[in-house]
């Protein structure tokens, strides 16, 4: 008999491998069928390798029951690894849409915990014990913070825009500037949202310039809404011009039209002192007389994913009564987090220090530099197989907000000696928690602006493991 036939015949049976300690240790976490399948597929893989490549192709020690069990166990651990899991964000982008946008304040987390663990006042009016409205928990807070008469919250801002347009303009026309036909990542395009809401789009002006008279001459029998959209993720610079909210409001009043503004990010406090491009706050827009303003909960506001609608009472009531409002309703955990986040804004100094994204904006480059130097030193002390250097970098807002804003910052650049930077990044993505950093040319850039200081130790550990070529950490 050839050696190959001999090895094939002597491949261990599935039952034998299942008795190995590596597999037995997983028996209380995974059903027997999953363990058996993992072992079977490892054996099948070895068999195929032997048949196709012969005995030369295989390391004989990989054929023992223990080695097969170890391999199958790694596969099983992957099944147990949560798919939606914690990430350390070392990209320098604070509202990274793919990484979940805004991290929540401790108060918001506590509120989620309290509401989720038991029953709550979600839809009960505690003054009379009768049925209440879920958004009532944040309405007065939002009115106080924005100066609006009424407020409503839904699942997200895309939903808020769709709902408001549908409720206020279905079958009629909304006038929008050609400079504001925005596409937000994830296929949210203003023209398509309007179509979905049954509102006819009437484009006016040109890409770079739109005048008040363009809106004025487009107003007709069917016009219901003058819509202004914040160009969150791009800027038109150079020979450009747009009509202000106040001018639109005046025109709307003259013709009895609803003036609506989709603000996108929705700033509740002025952030220009942090070196961010000036953006209108929600209060300013409400103050200019815009009838309905929509914005996100998880962008610059720093709360959970939500769509906030504030404005004139009669219009907000009409929006709340539309059947689509039920389909887009906010869930109780989000609502709990949103209420707690908004409440922090009542005390601006607390909002500033406790809402993570606001605190991250405020972090000064000098202290970021010190953190980076610390990390550099720790990596160098371990003699990692890489060149490690402090470099200048910039941080960004992200989340489709303030595209031109760059916060001066520092980062650690890592040039690994024993693997490509792509491999290093891939290894870091596989960890629990994962570490996500940027690559630039052949270096990994680790930016600490969006890394919580409590995560510094773990981040160092992950980098050390990855540079030492460990697949699991
Ligand atoms: C981000 C954004 C949206 C979508 O908001 P979500 O909360 O992500 O649904 C809509 N309009 C503008 C202008 C935006 O910037």
CSV table of N, CA, C and O in Angstrom, one decimal, residues 173-181 201-207 209-220 223 225-231 241-245 247-252 254-255 257-261:
chain,number,residue,atom,x,y,z
A,173,UNK,N,-46.3,69.8,-5.1
A,173,UNK,CA,-44.9,70.0,-5.5
A,173,UNK,C,-44.1,70.7,-4.4
A,173,UNK,O,-44.5,71.5,-3.6
A,174,UNK,N,-42.8,70.3,-4.4
A,174,UNK,CA,-41.8,71.0,-3.5
A,174,UNK,C,-40.7,71.6,-4.4
A,174,UNK,O,-40.2,70.9,-5.3
A,175,UNK,N,-40.3,72.8,-4.1
A,175,UNK,CA,-39.3,73.5,-4.9
A,175,UNK,C,-38.0,73.3,-4.1
A,175,UNK,O,-37.9,73.6,-2.9
A,176,UNK,N,-37.0,72.8,-4.9
A,176,UNK,CA,-35.6,72.6,-4.3
A,176,UNK,C,-34.6,73.2,-5.2
A,176,UNK,O,-34.7,73.1,-6.5
A,177,UNK,N,-33.5,73.8,-4.7
A,177,UNK,CA,-32.4,74.3,-5.5
A,177,UNK,C,-31.6,73.1,-6.1
A,177,UNK,O,-31.4,72.1,-5.4
A,178,UNK,N,-31.1,73.3,-7.3
A,178,UNK,CA,-30.3,72.2,-8.0
A,178,UNK,C,-29.0,72.1,-7.2
A,178,UNK,O,-28.4,71.0,-7.4
A,179,UNK,N,-28.6,73.1,-6.5
A,179,UNK,CA,-27.3,72.9,-5.7
A,179,UNK,C,-27.5,72.1,-4.4
A,179,UNK,O,-26.6,71.8,-3.7
A,180,UNK,N,-28.8,71.7,-4.2
A,180,UNK,CA,-29.0,70.9,-2.9
A,180,UNK,C,-29.7,69.6,-3.1
A,180,UNK,O,-30.3,69.0,-2.2
A,181,UNK,N,-29.5,69.0,-4.3
A,181,UNK,CA,-30.1,67.7,-4.6
A,181,UNK,C,-29.1,66.6,-4.1
A,181,UNK,O,-28.4,65.9,-4.9
A,201,UNK,N,-40.9,66.9,-7.5
A,201,UNK,CA,-39.8,67.7,-7.4
A,201,UNK,C,-39.7,68.8,-8.4
A,201,UNK,O,-39.9,68.6,-9.6
A,202,UNK,N,-39.6,70.0,-8.0
A,202,UNK,CA,-39.4,71.1,-8.9
A,202,UNK,C,-38.1,71.7,-8.7
A,202,UNK,O,-37.9,72.4,-7.7
A,203,UNK,N,-37.1,71.4,-9.6
A,203,UNK,CA,-35.7,71.9,-9.4
A,203,UNK,C,-35.6,73.3,-9.9
A,203,UNK,O,-36.1,73.6,-11.0
A,204,UNK,N,-34.9,74.1,-9.2
A,204,UNK,CA,-34.7,75.5,-9.6
A,204,UNK,C,-33.2,75.9,-9.5
A,204,UNK,O,-32.4,75.3,-8.8
A,205,UNK,N,-32.8,76.9,-10.2
A,205,UNK,CA,-31.5,77.5,-10.2
A,205,UNK,C,-30.5,76.6,-10.9
A,205,UNK,O,-30.9,75.7,-11.7
A,206,UNK,N,-29.2,76.7,-10.6
A,206,UNK,CA,-28.2,75.9,-11.2
A,206,UNK,C,-27.4,75.3,-10.1
A,206,UNK,O,-27.6,75.6,-8.9
A,207,UNK,N,-26.4,74.4,-10.4
A,207,UNK,CA,-25.6,73.7,-9.4
A,207,UNK,C,-24.9,74.7,-8.5
A,207,UNK,O,-24.9,74.5,-7.3
A,209,UNK,N,-25.4,78.3,-8.4
A,209,UNK,CA,-26.0,79.5,-7.9
A,209,UNK,C,-27.5,79.3,-8.0
A,209,UNK,O,-28.0,79.0,-9.1
A,210,UNK,N,-28.2,79.7,-7.0
A,210,UNK,CA,-29.7,79.8,-7.0
A,210,UNK,C,-30.1,81.1,-6.4
A,210,UNK,O,-29.6,81.4,-5.3
A,211,UNK,N,-31.0,81.8,-7.0
A,211,UNK,CA,-31.5,83.1,-6.5
A,211,UNK,C,-32.9,83.0,-6.0
A,211,UNK,O,-33.6,82.0,-6.4
A,212,UNK,N,-33.3,83.9,-5.2
A,212,UNK,CA,-34.6,83.9,-4.6
A,212,UNK,C,-35.7,84.0,-5.8
A,212,UNK,O,-36.7,83.3,-5.7
A,213,UNK,N,-35.3,84.7,-6.8
A,213,UNK,CA,-36.3,84.9,-7.9
A,213,UNK,C,-36.5,83.5,-8.6
A,213,UNK,O,-37.5,83.3,-9.3
A,214,UNK,N,-35.5,82.6,-8.6
A,214,UNK,CA,-35.7,81.3,-9.2
A,214,UNK,C,-36.8,80.5,-8.5
A,214,UNK,O,-37.6,79.9,-9.1
A,215,UNK,N,-36.8,80.6,-7.1
A,215,UNK,CA,-37.9,80.0,-6.4
A,215,UNK,C,-39.2,80.7,-6.7
A,215,UNK,O,-40.2,80.0,-6.9
A,216,UNK,N,-39.2,82.0,-6.7
A,216,UNK,CA,-40.4,82.8,-6.8
A,216,UNK,C,-41.1,82.5,-8.1
A,216,UNK,O,-42.3,82.2,-8.2
A,217,UNK,N,-40.3,82.4,-9.2
A,217,UNK,CA,-40.9,82.2,-10.5
A,217,UNK,C,-41.4,80.8,-10.7
A,217,UNK,O,-42.2,80.5,-11.6
A,218,UNK,N,-40.9,79.9,-9.8
A,218,UNK,CA,-41.4,78.5,-10.0
A,218,UNK,C,-42.6,78.2,-9.2
A,218,UNK,O,-43.3,77.1,-9.4
A,219,UNK,N,-43.0,79.1,-8.3
A,219,UNK,CA,-44.2,78.9,-7.5
A,219,UNK,C,-45.5,78.8,-8.4
A,219,UNK,O,-45.7,79.7,-9.2
A,220,UNK,N,-46.3,77.8,-8.2
A,220,UNK,CA,-47.5,77.7,-9.0
A,220,UNK,C,-48.6,77.1,-8.2
A,220,UNK,O,-48.5,76.9,-7.0
A,223,UNK,N,-47.7,74.1,-5.9
A,223,UNK,CA,-46.6,74.2,-4.9
A,223,UNK,C,-47.1,74.1,-3.5
A,223,UNK,O,-48.1,74.8,-3.2
A,225,UNK,N,-44.5,73.2,-0.8
A,225,UNK,CA,-43.3,73.3,0.1
A,225,UNK,C,-42.1,74.0,-0.6
A,225,UNK,O,-41.8,73.7,-1.8
A,226,UNK,N,-41.5,74.8,0.1
A,226,UNK,CA,-40.1,75.3,-0.3
A,226,UNK,C,-39.2,74.5,0.6
A,226,UNK,O,-39.2,74.6,1.8
A,227,UNK,N,-38.3,73.7,-0.1
A,227,UNK,CA,-37.4,72.8,0.7
A,227,UNK,C,-36.0,73.3,0.6
A,227,UNK,O,-35.5,73.5,-0.5
A,228,UNK,N,-35.4,73.4,1.7
A,228,UNK,CA,-33.9,73.7,1.7
A,228,UNK,C,-33.2,72.5,2.3
A,228,UNK,O,-33.7,71.9,3.3
A,229,UNK,N,-32.1,72.0,1.7
A,229,UNK,CA,-31.4,70.8,2.2
A,229,UNK,C,-30.0,71.2,2.5
A,229,UNK,O,-29.3,71.9,1.6
A,230,UNK,N,-29.5,70.9,3.6
A,230,UNK,CA,-28.1,71.2,4.0
A,230,UNK,C,-27.2,70.3,3.2
A,230,UNK,O,-27.4,69.1,3.2
A,231,UNK,N,-26.3,70.9,2.5
A,231,UNK,CA,-25.3,70.1,1.7
A,231,UNK,C,-24.2,69.6,2.6
A,231,UNK,O,-23.1,70.0,2.6
A,241,UNK,N,-23.7,80.7,-4.8
A,241,UNK,CA,-24.6,81.5,-4.0
A,241,UNK,C,-25.9,80.7,-3.8
A,241,UNK,O,-26.4,80.0,-4.6
A,242,UNK,N,-26.4,80.8,-2.5
A,242,UNK,CA,-27.6,80.1,-2.2
A,242,UNK,C,-28.5,81.1,-1.5
A,242,UNK,O,-28.1,82.1,-1.0
A,243,UNK,N,-29.8,80.8,-1.4
A,243,UNK,CA,-30.8,81.6,-0.8
A,243,UNK,C,-30.8,81.2,0.7
A,243,UNK,O,-30.7,80.1,1.1
A,244,UNK,N,-30.8,82.2,1.6
A,244,UNK,CA,-30.8,81.9,3.0
A,244,UNK,C,-32.2,81.4,3.5
A,244,UNK,O,-33.2,81.6,2.8
A,245,UNK,N,-32.1,80.7,4.7
A,245,UNK,CA,-33.4,80.3,5.3
A,245,UNK,C,-34.4,81.4,5.5
A,245,UNK,O,-35.5,81.3,5.2
A,247,UNK,N,-34.6,84.2,3.9
A,247,UNK,CA,-35.2,84.7,2.6
A,247,UNK,C,-36.3,83.8,2.2
A,247,UNK,O,-37.4,84.2,1.7
A,248,UNK,N,-36.1,82.5,2.3
A,248,UNK,CA,-37.1,81.5,1.9
A,248,UNK,C,-38.3,81.6,2.7
A,248,UNK,O,-39.5,81.5,2.3
A,249,UNK,N,-38.1,81.9,4.1
A,249,UNK,CA,-39.2,82.0,5.0
A,249,UNK,C,-40.1,83.2,4.5
A,249,UNK,O,-41.3,83.1,4.5
A,250,UNK,N,-39.5,84.3,4.2
A,250,UNK,CA,-40.3,85.5,3.8
A,250,UNK,C,-41.1,85.1,2.5
A,250,UNK,O,-42.3,85.4,2.4
A,251,UNK,N,-40.4,84.4,1.6
A,251,UNK,CA,-41.1,84.1,0.3
A,251,UNK,C,-42.3,83.1,0.6
A,251,UNK,O,-43.4,83.2,0.1
A,252,UNK,N,-42.0,82.2,1.5
A,252,UNK,CA,-43.0,81.2,1.9
A,252,UNK,C,-44.3,81.9,2.6
A,252,UNK,O,-45.4,81.5,2.2
A,254,UNK,N,-45.3,84.9,2.1
A,254,UNK,CA,-46.0,85.7,1.1
A,254,UNK,C,-47.0,84.8,0.3
A,254,UNK,O,-48.1,85.2,-0.1
A,255,UNK,N,-46.5,83.6,0.0
A,255,UNK,CA,-47.3,82.7,-0.8
A,255,UNK,C,-48.0,81.6,0.0
A,255,UNK,O,-48.5,80.6,-0.6
A,257,UNK,N,-46.8,79.1,1.8
A,257,UNK,CA,-46.2,77.8,1.6
A,257,UNK,C,-45.4,77.3,2.8
A,257,UNK,O,-44.9,78.2,3.6
A,258,UNK,N,-45.3,76.0,3.0
A,258,UNK,CA,-44.6,75.5,4.1
A,258,UNK,C,-43.1,75.6,3.7
A,258,UNK,O,-42.7,75.2,2.6
A,259,UNK,N,-42.3,76.1,4.6
A,259,UNK,CA,-40.8,76.1,4.4
A,259,UNK,C,-40.2,75.1,5.3
A,259,UNK,O,-40.4,75.1,6.5
A,260,UNK,N,-39.5,74.1,4.6
A,260,UNK,CA,-38.9,73.0,5.4
A,260,UNK,C,-37.4,73.0,5.1
A,260,UNK,O,-37.0,73.3,4.0
A,261,UNK,N,-36.7,72.6,6.2
A,261,UNK,CA,-35.2,72.5,6.0
A,261,UNK,C,-34.7,71.2,6.6
A,261,UNK,O,-35.0,70.9,7.7
